[in-house]
PDB file of C-alpha atoms in Angstrom:
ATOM      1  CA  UNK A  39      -2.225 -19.869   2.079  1.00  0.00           C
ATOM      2  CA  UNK A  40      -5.189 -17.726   2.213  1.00  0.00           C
ATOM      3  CA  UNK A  41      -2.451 -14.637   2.826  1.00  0.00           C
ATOM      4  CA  UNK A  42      -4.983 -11.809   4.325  1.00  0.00           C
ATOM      5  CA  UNK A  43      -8.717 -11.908   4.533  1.00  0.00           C
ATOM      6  CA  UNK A  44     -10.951  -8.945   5.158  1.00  0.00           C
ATOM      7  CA  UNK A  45     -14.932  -8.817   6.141  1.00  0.00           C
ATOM      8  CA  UNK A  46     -16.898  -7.912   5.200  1.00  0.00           C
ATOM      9  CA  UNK A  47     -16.901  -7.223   1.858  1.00  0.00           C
ATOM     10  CA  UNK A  48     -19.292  -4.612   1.873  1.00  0.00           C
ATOM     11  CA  UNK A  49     -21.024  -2.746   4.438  1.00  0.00           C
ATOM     12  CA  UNK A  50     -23.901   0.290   5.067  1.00  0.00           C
ATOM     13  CA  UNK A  51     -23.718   1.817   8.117  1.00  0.00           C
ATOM     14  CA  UNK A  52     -26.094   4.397   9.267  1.00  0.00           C
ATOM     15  CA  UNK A  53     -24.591   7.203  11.147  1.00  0.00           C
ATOM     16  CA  UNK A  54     -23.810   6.729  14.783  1.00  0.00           C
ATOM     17  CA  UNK A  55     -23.609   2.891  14.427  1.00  0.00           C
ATOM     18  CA  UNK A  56     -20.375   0.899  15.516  1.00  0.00           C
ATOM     19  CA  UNK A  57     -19.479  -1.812  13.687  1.00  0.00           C
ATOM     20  CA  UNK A  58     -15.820  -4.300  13.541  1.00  0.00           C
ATOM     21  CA  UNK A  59     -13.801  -4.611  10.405  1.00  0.00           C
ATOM     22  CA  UNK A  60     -12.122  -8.081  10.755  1.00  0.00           C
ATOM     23  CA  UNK A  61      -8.923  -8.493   9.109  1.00  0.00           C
ATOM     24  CA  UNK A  62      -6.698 -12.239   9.241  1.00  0.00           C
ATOM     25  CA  UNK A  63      -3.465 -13.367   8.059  1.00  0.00           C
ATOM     26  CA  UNK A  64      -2.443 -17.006   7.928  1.00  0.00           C
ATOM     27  CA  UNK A  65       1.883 -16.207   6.946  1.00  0.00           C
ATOM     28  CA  UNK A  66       2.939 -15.592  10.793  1.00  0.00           C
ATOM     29  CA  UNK A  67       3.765 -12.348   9.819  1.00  0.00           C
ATOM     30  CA  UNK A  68       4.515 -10.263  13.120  1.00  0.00           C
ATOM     31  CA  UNK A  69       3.428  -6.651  11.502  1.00  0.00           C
ATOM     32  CA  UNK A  70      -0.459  -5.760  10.576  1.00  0.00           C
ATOM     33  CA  UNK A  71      -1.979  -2.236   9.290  1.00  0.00           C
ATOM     34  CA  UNK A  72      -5.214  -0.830   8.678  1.00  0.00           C
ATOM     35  CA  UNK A  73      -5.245   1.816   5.766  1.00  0.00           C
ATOM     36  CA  UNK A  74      -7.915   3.783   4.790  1.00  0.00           C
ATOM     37  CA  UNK A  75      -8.669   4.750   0.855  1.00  0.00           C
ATOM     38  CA  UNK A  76     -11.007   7.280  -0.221  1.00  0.00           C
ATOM     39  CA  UNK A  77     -12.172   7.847  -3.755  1.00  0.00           C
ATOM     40  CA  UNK A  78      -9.196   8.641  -6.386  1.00  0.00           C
ATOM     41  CA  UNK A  79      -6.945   9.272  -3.578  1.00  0.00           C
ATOM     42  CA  UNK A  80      -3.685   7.159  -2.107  1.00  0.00           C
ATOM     43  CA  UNK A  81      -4.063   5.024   0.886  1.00  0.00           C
ATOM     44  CA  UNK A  82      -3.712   6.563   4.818  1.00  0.00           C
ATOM     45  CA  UNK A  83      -2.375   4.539   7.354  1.00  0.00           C
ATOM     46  CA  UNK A  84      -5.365   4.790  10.097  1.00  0.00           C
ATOM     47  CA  UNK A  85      -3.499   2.103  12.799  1.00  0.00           C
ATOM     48  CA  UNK A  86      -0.413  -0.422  12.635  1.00  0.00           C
ATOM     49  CA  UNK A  87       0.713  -3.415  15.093  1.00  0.00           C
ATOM     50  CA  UNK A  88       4.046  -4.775  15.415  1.00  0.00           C
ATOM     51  CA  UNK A  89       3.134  -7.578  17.197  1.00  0.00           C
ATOM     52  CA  UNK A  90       0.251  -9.629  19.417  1.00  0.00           C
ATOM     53  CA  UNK A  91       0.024  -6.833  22.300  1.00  0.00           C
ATOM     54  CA  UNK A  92       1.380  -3.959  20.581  1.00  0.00           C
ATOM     55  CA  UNK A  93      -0.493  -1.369  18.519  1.00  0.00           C
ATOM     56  CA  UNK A  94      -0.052   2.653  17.482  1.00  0.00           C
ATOM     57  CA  UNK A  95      -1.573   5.498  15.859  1.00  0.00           C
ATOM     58  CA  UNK A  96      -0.915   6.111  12.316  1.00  0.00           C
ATOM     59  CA  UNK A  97      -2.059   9.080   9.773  1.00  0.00           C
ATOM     60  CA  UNK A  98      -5.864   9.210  10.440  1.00  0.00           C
ATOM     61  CA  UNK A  99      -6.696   7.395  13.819  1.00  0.00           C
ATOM     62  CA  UNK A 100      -9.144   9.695  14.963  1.00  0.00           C
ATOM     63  CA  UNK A 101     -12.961   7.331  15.297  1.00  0.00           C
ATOM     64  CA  UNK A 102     -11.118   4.194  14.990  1.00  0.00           C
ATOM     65  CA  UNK A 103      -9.973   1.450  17.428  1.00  0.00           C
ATOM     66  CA  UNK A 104      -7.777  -1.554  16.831  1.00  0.00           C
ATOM     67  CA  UNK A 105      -6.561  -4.678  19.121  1.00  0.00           C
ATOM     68  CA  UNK A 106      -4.088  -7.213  18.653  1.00  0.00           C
ATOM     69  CA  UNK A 107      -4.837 -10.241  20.844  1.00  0.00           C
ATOM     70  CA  UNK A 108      -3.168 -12.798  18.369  1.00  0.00           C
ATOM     71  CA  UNK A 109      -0.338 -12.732  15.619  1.00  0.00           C
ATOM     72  CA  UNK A 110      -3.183 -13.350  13.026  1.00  0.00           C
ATOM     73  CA  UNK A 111      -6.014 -11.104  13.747  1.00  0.00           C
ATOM     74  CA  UNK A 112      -6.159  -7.414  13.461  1.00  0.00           C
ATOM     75  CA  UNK A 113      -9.364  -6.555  13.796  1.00  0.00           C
ATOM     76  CA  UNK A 114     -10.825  -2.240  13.475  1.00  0.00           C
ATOM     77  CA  UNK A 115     -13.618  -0.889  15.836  1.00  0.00           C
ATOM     78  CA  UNK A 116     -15.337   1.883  14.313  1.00  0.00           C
ATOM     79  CA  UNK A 117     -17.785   2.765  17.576  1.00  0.00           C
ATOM     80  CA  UNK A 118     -19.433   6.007  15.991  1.00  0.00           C
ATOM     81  CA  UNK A 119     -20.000   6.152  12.435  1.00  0.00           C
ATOM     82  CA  UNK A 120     -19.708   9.008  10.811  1.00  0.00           C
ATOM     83  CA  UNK A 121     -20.201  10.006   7.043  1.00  0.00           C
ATOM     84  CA  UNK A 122     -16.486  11.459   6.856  1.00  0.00           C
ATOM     85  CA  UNK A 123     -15.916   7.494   7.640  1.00  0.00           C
ATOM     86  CA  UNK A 124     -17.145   6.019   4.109  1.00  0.00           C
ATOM     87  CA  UNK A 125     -14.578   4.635   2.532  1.00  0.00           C
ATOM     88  CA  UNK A 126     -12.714   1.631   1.643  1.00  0.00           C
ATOM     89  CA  UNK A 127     -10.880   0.278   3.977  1.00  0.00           C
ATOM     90  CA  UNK A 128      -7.585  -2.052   3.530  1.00  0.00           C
ATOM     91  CA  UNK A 129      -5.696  -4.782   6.113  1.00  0.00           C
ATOM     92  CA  UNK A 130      -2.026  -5.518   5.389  1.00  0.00           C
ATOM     93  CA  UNK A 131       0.472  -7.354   6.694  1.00  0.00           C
ATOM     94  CA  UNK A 132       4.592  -7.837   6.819  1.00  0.00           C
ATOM     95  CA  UNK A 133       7.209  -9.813   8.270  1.00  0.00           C
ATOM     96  CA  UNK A 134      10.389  -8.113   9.662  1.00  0.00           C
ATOM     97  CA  UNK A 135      13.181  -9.939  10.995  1.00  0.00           C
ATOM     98  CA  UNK A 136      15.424  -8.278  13.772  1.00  0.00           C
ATOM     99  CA  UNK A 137      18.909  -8.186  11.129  1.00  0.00           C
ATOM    100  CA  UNK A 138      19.391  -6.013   8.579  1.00  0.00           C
ATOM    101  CA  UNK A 139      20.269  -8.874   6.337  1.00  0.00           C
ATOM    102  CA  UNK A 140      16.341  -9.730   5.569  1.00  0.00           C
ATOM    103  CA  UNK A 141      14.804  -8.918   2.073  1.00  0.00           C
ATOM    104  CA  UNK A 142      12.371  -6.208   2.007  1.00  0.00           C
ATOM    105  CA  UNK A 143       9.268  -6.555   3.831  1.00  0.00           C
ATOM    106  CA  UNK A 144       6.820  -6.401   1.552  1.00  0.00           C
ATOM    107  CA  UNK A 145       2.996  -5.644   2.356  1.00  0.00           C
ATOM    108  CA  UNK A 146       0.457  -8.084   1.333  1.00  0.00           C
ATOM    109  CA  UNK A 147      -2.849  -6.329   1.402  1.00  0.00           C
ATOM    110  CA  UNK A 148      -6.219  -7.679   1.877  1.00  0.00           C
ATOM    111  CA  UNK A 149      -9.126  -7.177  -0.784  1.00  0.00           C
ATOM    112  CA  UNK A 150     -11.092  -4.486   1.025  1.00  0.00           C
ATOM    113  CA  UNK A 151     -13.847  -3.478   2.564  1.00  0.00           C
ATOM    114  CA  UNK A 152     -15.979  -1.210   1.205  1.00  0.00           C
ATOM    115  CA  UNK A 153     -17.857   0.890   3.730  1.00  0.00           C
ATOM    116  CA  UNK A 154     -20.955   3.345   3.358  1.00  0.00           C
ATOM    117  CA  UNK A 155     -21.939   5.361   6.146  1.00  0.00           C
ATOM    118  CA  UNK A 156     -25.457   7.079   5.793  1.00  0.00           C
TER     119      UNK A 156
ATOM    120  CA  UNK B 192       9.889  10.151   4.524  1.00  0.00           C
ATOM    121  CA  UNK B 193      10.428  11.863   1.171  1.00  0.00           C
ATOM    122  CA  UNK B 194       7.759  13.213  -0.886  1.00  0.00           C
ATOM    123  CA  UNK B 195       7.265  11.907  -4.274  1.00  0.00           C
ATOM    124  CA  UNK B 196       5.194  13.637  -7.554  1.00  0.00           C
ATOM    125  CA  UNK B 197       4.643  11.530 -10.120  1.00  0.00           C
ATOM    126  CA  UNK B 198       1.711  12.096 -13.490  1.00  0.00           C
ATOM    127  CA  UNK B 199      -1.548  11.609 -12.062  1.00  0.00           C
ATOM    128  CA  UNK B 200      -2.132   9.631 -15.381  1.00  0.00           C
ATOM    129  CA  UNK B 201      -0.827   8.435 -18.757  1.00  0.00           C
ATOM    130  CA  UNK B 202      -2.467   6.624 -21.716  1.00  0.00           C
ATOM    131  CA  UNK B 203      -0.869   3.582 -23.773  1.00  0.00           C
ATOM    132  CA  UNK B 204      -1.670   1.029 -25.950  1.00  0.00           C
ATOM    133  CA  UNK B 205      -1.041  -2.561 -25.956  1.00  0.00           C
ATOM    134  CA  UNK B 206       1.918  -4.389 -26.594  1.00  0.00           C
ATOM    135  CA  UNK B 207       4.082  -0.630 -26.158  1.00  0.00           C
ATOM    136  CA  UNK B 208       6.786  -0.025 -23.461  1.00  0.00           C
ATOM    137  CA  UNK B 209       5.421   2.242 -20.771  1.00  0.00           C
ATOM    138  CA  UNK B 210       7.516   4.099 -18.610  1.00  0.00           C
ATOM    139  CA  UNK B 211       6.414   6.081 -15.657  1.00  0.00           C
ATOM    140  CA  UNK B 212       8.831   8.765 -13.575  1.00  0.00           C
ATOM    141  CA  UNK B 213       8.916   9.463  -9.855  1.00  0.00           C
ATOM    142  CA  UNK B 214      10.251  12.410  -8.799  1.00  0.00           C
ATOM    143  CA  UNK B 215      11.559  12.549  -5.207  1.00  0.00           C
ATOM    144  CA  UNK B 216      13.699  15.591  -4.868  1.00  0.00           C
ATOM    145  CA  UNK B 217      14.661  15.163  -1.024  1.00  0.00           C
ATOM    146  CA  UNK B 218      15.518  11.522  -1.144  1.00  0.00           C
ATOM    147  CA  UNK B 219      17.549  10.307   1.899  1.00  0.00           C
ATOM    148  CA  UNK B 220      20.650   8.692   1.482  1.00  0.00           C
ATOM    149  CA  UNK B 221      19.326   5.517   3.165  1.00  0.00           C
ATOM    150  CA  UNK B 222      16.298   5.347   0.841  1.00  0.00           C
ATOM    151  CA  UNK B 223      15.068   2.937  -1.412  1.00  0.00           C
ATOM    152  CA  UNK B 224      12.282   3.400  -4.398  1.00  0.00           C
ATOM    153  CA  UNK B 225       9.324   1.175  -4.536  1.00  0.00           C
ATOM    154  CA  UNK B 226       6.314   0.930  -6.553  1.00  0.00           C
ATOM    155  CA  UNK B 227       3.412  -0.526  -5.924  1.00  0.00           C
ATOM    156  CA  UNK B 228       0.364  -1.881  -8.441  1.00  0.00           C
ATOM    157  CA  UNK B 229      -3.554  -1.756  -7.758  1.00  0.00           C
ATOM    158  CA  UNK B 230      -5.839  -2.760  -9.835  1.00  0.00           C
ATOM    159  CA  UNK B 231      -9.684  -1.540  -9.149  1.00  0.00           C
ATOM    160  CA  UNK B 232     -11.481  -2.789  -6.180  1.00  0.00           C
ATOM    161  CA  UNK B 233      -8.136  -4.651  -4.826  1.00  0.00           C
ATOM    162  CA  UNK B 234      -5.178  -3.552  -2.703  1.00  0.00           C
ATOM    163  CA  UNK B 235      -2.067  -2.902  -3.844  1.00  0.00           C
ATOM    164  CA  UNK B 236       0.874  -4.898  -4.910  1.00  0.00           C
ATOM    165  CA  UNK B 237       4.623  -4.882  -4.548  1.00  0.00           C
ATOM    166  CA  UNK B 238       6.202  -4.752  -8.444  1.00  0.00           C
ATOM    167  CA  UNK B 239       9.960  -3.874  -7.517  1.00  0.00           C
ATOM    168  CA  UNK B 240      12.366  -1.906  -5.038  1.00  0.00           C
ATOM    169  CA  UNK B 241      16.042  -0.309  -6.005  1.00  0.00           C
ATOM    170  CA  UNK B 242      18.572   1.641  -4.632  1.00  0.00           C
ATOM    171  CA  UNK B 243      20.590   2.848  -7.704  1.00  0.00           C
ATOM    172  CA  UNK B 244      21.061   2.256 -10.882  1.00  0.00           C
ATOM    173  CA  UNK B 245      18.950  -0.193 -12.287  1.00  0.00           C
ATOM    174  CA  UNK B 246      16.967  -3.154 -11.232  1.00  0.00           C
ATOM    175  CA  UNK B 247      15.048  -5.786 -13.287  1.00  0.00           C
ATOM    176  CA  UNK B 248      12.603  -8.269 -12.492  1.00  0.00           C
ATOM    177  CA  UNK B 249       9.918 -10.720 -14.517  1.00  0.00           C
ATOM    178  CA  UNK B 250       7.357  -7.660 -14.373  1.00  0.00           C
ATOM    179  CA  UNK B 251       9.003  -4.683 -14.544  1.00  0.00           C
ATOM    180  CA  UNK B 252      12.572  -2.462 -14.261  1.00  0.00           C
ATOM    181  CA  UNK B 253      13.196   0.168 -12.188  1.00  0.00           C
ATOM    182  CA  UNK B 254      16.023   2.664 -13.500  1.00  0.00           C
ATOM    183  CA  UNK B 255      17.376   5.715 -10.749  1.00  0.00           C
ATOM    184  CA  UNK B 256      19.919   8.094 -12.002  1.00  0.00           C
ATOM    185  CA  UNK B 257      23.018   8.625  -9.981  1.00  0.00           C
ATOM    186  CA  UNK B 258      21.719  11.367  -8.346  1.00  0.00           C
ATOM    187  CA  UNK B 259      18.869   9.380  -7.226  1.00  0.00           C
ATOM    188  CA  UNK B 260      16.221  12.637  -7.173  1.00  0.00           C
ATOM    189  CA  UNK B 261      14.065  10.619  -9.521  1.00  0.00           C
ATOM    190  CA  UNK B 262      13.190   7.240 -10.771  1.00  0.00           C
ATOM    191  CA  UNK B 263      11.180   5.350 -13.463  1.00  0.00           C
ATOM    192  CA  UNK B 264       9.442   2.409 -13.650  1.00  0.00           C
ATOM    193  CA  UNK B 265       9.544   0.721 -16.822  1.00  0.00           C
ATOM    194  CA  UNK B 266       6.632  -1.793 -18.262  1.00  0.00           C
ATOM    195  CA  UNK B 267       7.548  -3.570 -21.037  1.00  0.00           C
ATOM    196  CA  UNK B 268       4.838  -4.221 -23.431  1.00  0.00           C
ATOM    197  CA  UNK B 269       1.953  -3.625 -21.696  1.00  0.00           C
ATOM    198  CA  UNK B 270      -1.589  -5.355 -22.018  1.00  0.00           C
ATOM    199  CA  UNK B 271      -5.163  -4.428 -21.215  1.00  0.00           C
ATOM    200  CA  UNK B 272      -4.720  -6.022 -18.073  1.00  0.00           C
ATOM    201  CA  UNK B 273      -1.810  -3.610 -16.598  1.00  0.00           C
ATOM    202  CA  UNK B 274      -4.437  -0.963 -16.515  1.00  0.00           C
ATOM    203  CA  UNK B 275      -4.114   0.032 -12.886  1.00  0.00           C
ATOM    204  CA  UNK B 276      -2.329   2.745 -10.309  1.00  0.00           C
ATOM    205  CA  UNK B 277       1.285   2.484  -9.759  1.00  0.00           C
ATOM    206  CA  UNK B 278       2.409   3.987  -6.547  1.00  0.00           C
ATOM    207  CA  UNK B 279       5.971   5.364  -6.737  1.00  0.00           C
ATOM    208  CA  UNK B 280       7.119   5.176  -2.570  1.00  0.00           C
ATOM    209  CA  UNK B 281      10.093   6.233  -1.199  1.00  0.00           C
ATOM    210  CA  UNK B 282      11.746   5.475   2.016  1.00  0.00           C
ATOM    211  CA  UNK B 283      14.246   3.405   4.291  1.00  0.00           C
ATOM    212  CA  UNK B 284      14.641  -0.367   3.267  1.00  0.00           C
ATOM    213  CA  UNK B 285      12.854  -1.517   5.961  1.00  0.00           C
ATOM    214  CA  UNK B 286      10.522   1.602   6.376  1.00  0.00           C
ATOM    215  CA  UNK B 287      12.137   2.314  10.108  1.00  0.00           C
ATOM    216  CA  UNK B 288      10.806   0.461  12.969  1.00  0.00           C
ATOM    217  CA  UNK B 289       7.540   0.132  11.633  1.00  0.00           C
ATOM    218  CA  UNK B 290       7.584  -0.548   8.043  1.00  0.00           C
ATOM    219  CA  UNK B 291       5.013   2.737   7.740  1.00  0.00           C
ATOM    220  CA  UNK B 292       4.469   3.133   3.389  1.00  0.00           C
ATOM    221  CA  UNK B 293       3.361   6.462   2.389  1.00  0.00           C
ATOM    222  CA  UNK B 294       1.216   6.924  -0.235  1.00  0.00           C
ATOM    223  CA  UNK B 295       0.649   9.472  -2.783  1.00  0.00           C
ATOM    224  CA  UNK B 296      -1.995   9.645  -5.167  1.00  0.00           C
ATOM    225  CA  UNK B 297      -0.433   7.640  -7.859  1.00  0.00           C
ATOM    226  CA  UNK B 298      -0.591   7.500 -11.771  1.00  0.00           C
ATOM    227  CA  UNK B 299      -3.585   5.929 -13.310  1.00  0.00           C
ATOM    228  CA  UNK B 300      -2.373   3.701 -16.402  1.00  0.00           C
ATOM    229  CA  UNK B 301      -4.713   3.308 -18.922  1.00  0.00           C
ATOM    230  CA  UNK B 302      -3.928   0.609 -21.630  1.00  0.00           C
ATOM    231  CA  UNK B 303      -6.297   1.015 -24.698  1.00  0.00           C
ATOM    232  CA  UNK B 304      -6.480  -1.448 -26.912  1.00  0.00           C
TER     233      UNK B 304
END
């Protein structure tokens, strides 16, 4: 298994360019996130799905835009970028049964992307 | 969720036993403790959850007083390489409907050698 996969890797944006963060996850797992980590700071939850169809707003959705068409894909819109937007940007993904009796549901995260606006 | 402090850094040298404390005064009784690992330029990792008392695994252990308002993570004989954040995260088991984690700013590890 690949487990997630982010592109790109790296990415300069000039400021009011859009551009799509893909994000992919070959376990079947149902839940996908989009976090957002700027420089010596924790990660912010930007936009979560718990399922194909299904998305919602997390901390810090304001200029962002997700979709969920399939259980592997996740993919972020950015549609005007702004400075305040540079960053680096992470895709994770869970698996949650419906019972209470499931282990923990871990997050596997992605390895990044690492986004300059200018 | 509950809020968690924790040293925004520590220095160690190889082969000692590192331990790191969470603090998480407001803990809920259906919360568990997790940490998480990142090394630069990658995205976290899961290193260990508990409830009480104390857990162990082949990377770390994870002891939590009874009172369960703080927690540490315990590294035993570190190397070079577990130079990274750890992310002390506290919440329900299966983070509510959504499995939401919230971050705090962590505690940079630095293992000289």
């Amino acid at each position: 298994n690949a487990g997630v996969t982010q592109t790109p890797k790296f990415r300069i944006l000039k400021i009011g360019q859009s551009m799509t963060l893909q994000c992919t996850q070959d376990m079947n797992h149902n839940y996908m996130y989009w976090y957002r980590q700027d420089p010596g700071m924790g990660l912010k939850l930007i936009y979560y799905s718990v399922g194909a169809g299904i998305t919602d707003k997390g901390e810090v959705p304001n200029g962002y835009n997700v979709s969920r068409s399939t259980t592997e894909d996740f993919p972020l819109r950015l549609e005007l970028a702004a400075p305040s937007q540079t960053s680096v940007y992470f895709c994770a993904s869970s698996y949650r049964t419906s019972g209470r009796s499931s282990s923990y549901n871990e997050q596997f995260f992605g390895p990044g992307t690492r986004l300059t606006v200018l | 969720l509950a809020k968690t402090t924790q040293p925004i850094s520590m220095d160690s040298y190889e082969g000692q036993e590192v331990n790191i404390t969470c603090s998480h005064n407001n803990i809920a009784t259906n919360d568990y403790i997790t940490w998480y690992q990142q090394f630069p330029s990658q995205g976290p990792r899961f290193i260990i959850q508990g409830y009480k008392t104390k857990v162990t695994n082949e990377v770390a252990s994870l002891f939590i007083p009874a009172d369960r308002k703080s927690s540490t993570l315990s590294l035993p004989r570190v190397s070079l390489s577990d130079t990274a954040v750890y992310y002390c995260l506290v919440g329900a088991r299966y983070g509510g409907a959504t499995n939401k984690l919230i971050f705090g700013t962590g505690t940079l590890l630095a293992v000289q050698p």
